[in-house]
């Protein structure tokens, strides 16, 4: 397992579902350079937290993390297919 070390910035106008799919593809490509085919297969996935259509990035510090948790408090959370 190896981190991808890519720019995870969301593009202007990029909707959350497109963003998370692009992140998974870019992470797979970045990691695949270390594991050449056909000897290896690379599987990548990503997860994002979205509130009111806005992707919340990784917390920058403890205060930011606590703010994100407060925003999530009392809300139902899940992925695109969650019920």
CSV table of C-alpha atoms in Angstrom, one decimal:
chain,number,residue,atom,x,y,z
A,1,UNK,CA,0.0,0.0,0.0
A,2,UNK,CA,1.4,3.4,-1.0
A,3,UNK,CA,0.0,6.9,-0.8
A,4,UNK,CA,-0.6,8.6,-4.1
A,5,UNK,CA,0.8,12.1,-3.2
A,6,UNK,CA,-1.4,14.0,-5.7
A,7,UNK,CA,-3.0,17.4,-5.7
A,8,UNK,CA,-6.5,16.8,-4.3
A,9,UNK,CA,-7.9,20.2,-5.1
A,10,UNK,CA,-11.4,20.3,-6.4
A,11,UNK,CA,-11.7,22.0,-9.8
A,12,UNK,CA,-13.9,25.1,-10.2
A,13,UNK,CA,-17.4,23.9,-11.0
A,14,UNK,CA,-16.6,20.2,-10.4
A,15,UNK,CA,-19.5,18.4,-8.8
A,16,UNK,CA,-18.7,16.1,-5.8
A,17,UNK,CA,-19.4,12.8,-7.8
A,18,UNK,CA,-17.1,13.8,-10.6
A,19,UNK,CA,-14.5,15.0,-8.1
A,20,UNK,CA,-14.4,11.7,-6.1
A,21,UNK,CA,-14.2,9.7,-9.3
A,22,UNK,CA,-11.3,11.8,-10.7
A,23,UNK,CA,-9.5,11.5,-7.4
A,24,UNK,CA,-9.7,7.7,-7.5
A,25,UNK,CA,-8.5,7.6,-11.1
A,26,UNK,CA,-5.6,10.0,-10.4
A,27,UNK,CA,-4.5,8.1,-7.3
A,28,UNK,CA,-4.6,4.8,-9.2
A,29,UNK,CA,-2.4,6.3,-12.0
A,30,UNK,CA,0.1,7.8,-9.5
A,31,UNK,CA,0.5,4.5,-7.6
A,32,UNK,CA,0.5,2.4,-10.7
A,33,UNK,CA,3.9,3.9,-11.7
A,34,UNK,CA,5.4,2.0,-8.8
A,35,UNK,CA,3.7,-1.3,-9.7
A,36,UNK,CA,4.1,-2.2,-13.4
A,37,UNK,CA,1.6,-4.3,-15.3
A,38,UNK,CA,1.1,-7.1,-15.9
A,39,UNK,CA,2.8,-8.2,-12.7
A,40,UNK,CA,0.5,-6.0,-10.6
A,41,UNK,CA,-3.0,-4.7,-10.6
A,42,UNK,CA,-3.8,-1.4,-8.9
A,43,UNK,CA,-7.2,-0.7,-7.3
A,44,UNK,CA,-7.9,2.8,-6.0
A,45,UNK,CA,-10.9,4.4,-4.3
A,46,UNK,CA,-11.7,7.6,-2.6
A,47,UNK,CA,-14.2,9.0,-0.1
A,48,UNK,CA,-15.3,12.6,0.4
A,49,UNK,CA,-17.6,14.3,2.9
A,50,UNK,CA,-20.3,16.5,1.2
A,51,UNK,CA,-22.5,18.9,3.1
A,52,UNK,CA,-25.2,20.8,1.1
A,53,UNK,CA,-23.4,20.0,-2.2
A,54,UNK,CA,-20.0,21.3,-0.9
A,55,UNK,CA,-17.0,18.9,-0.6
A,56,UNK,CA,-15.3,19.3,2.8
A,57,UNK,CA,-11.6,18.8,2.4
A,58,UNK,CA,-9.2,17.3,4.9
A,59,UNK,CA,-9.1,19.3,8.1
A,60,UNK,CA,-6.2,21.7,8.2
A,61,UNK,CA,-5.9,21.5,12.0
A,62,UNK,CA,-7.7,20.5,15.2
A,63,UNK,CA,-10.0,23.6,15.1
A,64,UNK,CA,-11.0,22.8,11.5
A,65,UNK,CA,-11.6,19.2,12.4
A,66,UNK,CA,-13.9,20.2,15.3
A,67,UNK,CA,-15.8,22.6,13.0
A,68,UNK,CA,-16.4,19.8,10.5
A,69,UNK,CA,-17.6,17.5,13.2
A,70,UNK,CA,-20.0,20.2,14.5
A,71,UNK,CA,-21.3,20.7,11.0
A,72,UNK,CA,-21.9,16.9,10.7
A,73,UNK,CA,-23.5,16.6,14.1
A,74,UNK,CA,-27.2,15.7,13.9
A,75,UNK,CA,-27.1,15.0,10.2
A,76,UNK,CA,-27.7,11.8,8.4
A,77,UNK,CA,-24.6,10.9,6.4
A,78,UNK,CA,-23.8,8.4,3.7
A,79,UNK,CA,-22.6,8.0,0.1
A,80,UNK,CA,-24.4,8.6,-3.1
A,81,UNK,CA,-26.4,5.4,-2.7
A,82,UNK,CA,-26.9,5.6,1.0
A,83,UNK,CA,-30.5,5.5,2.3
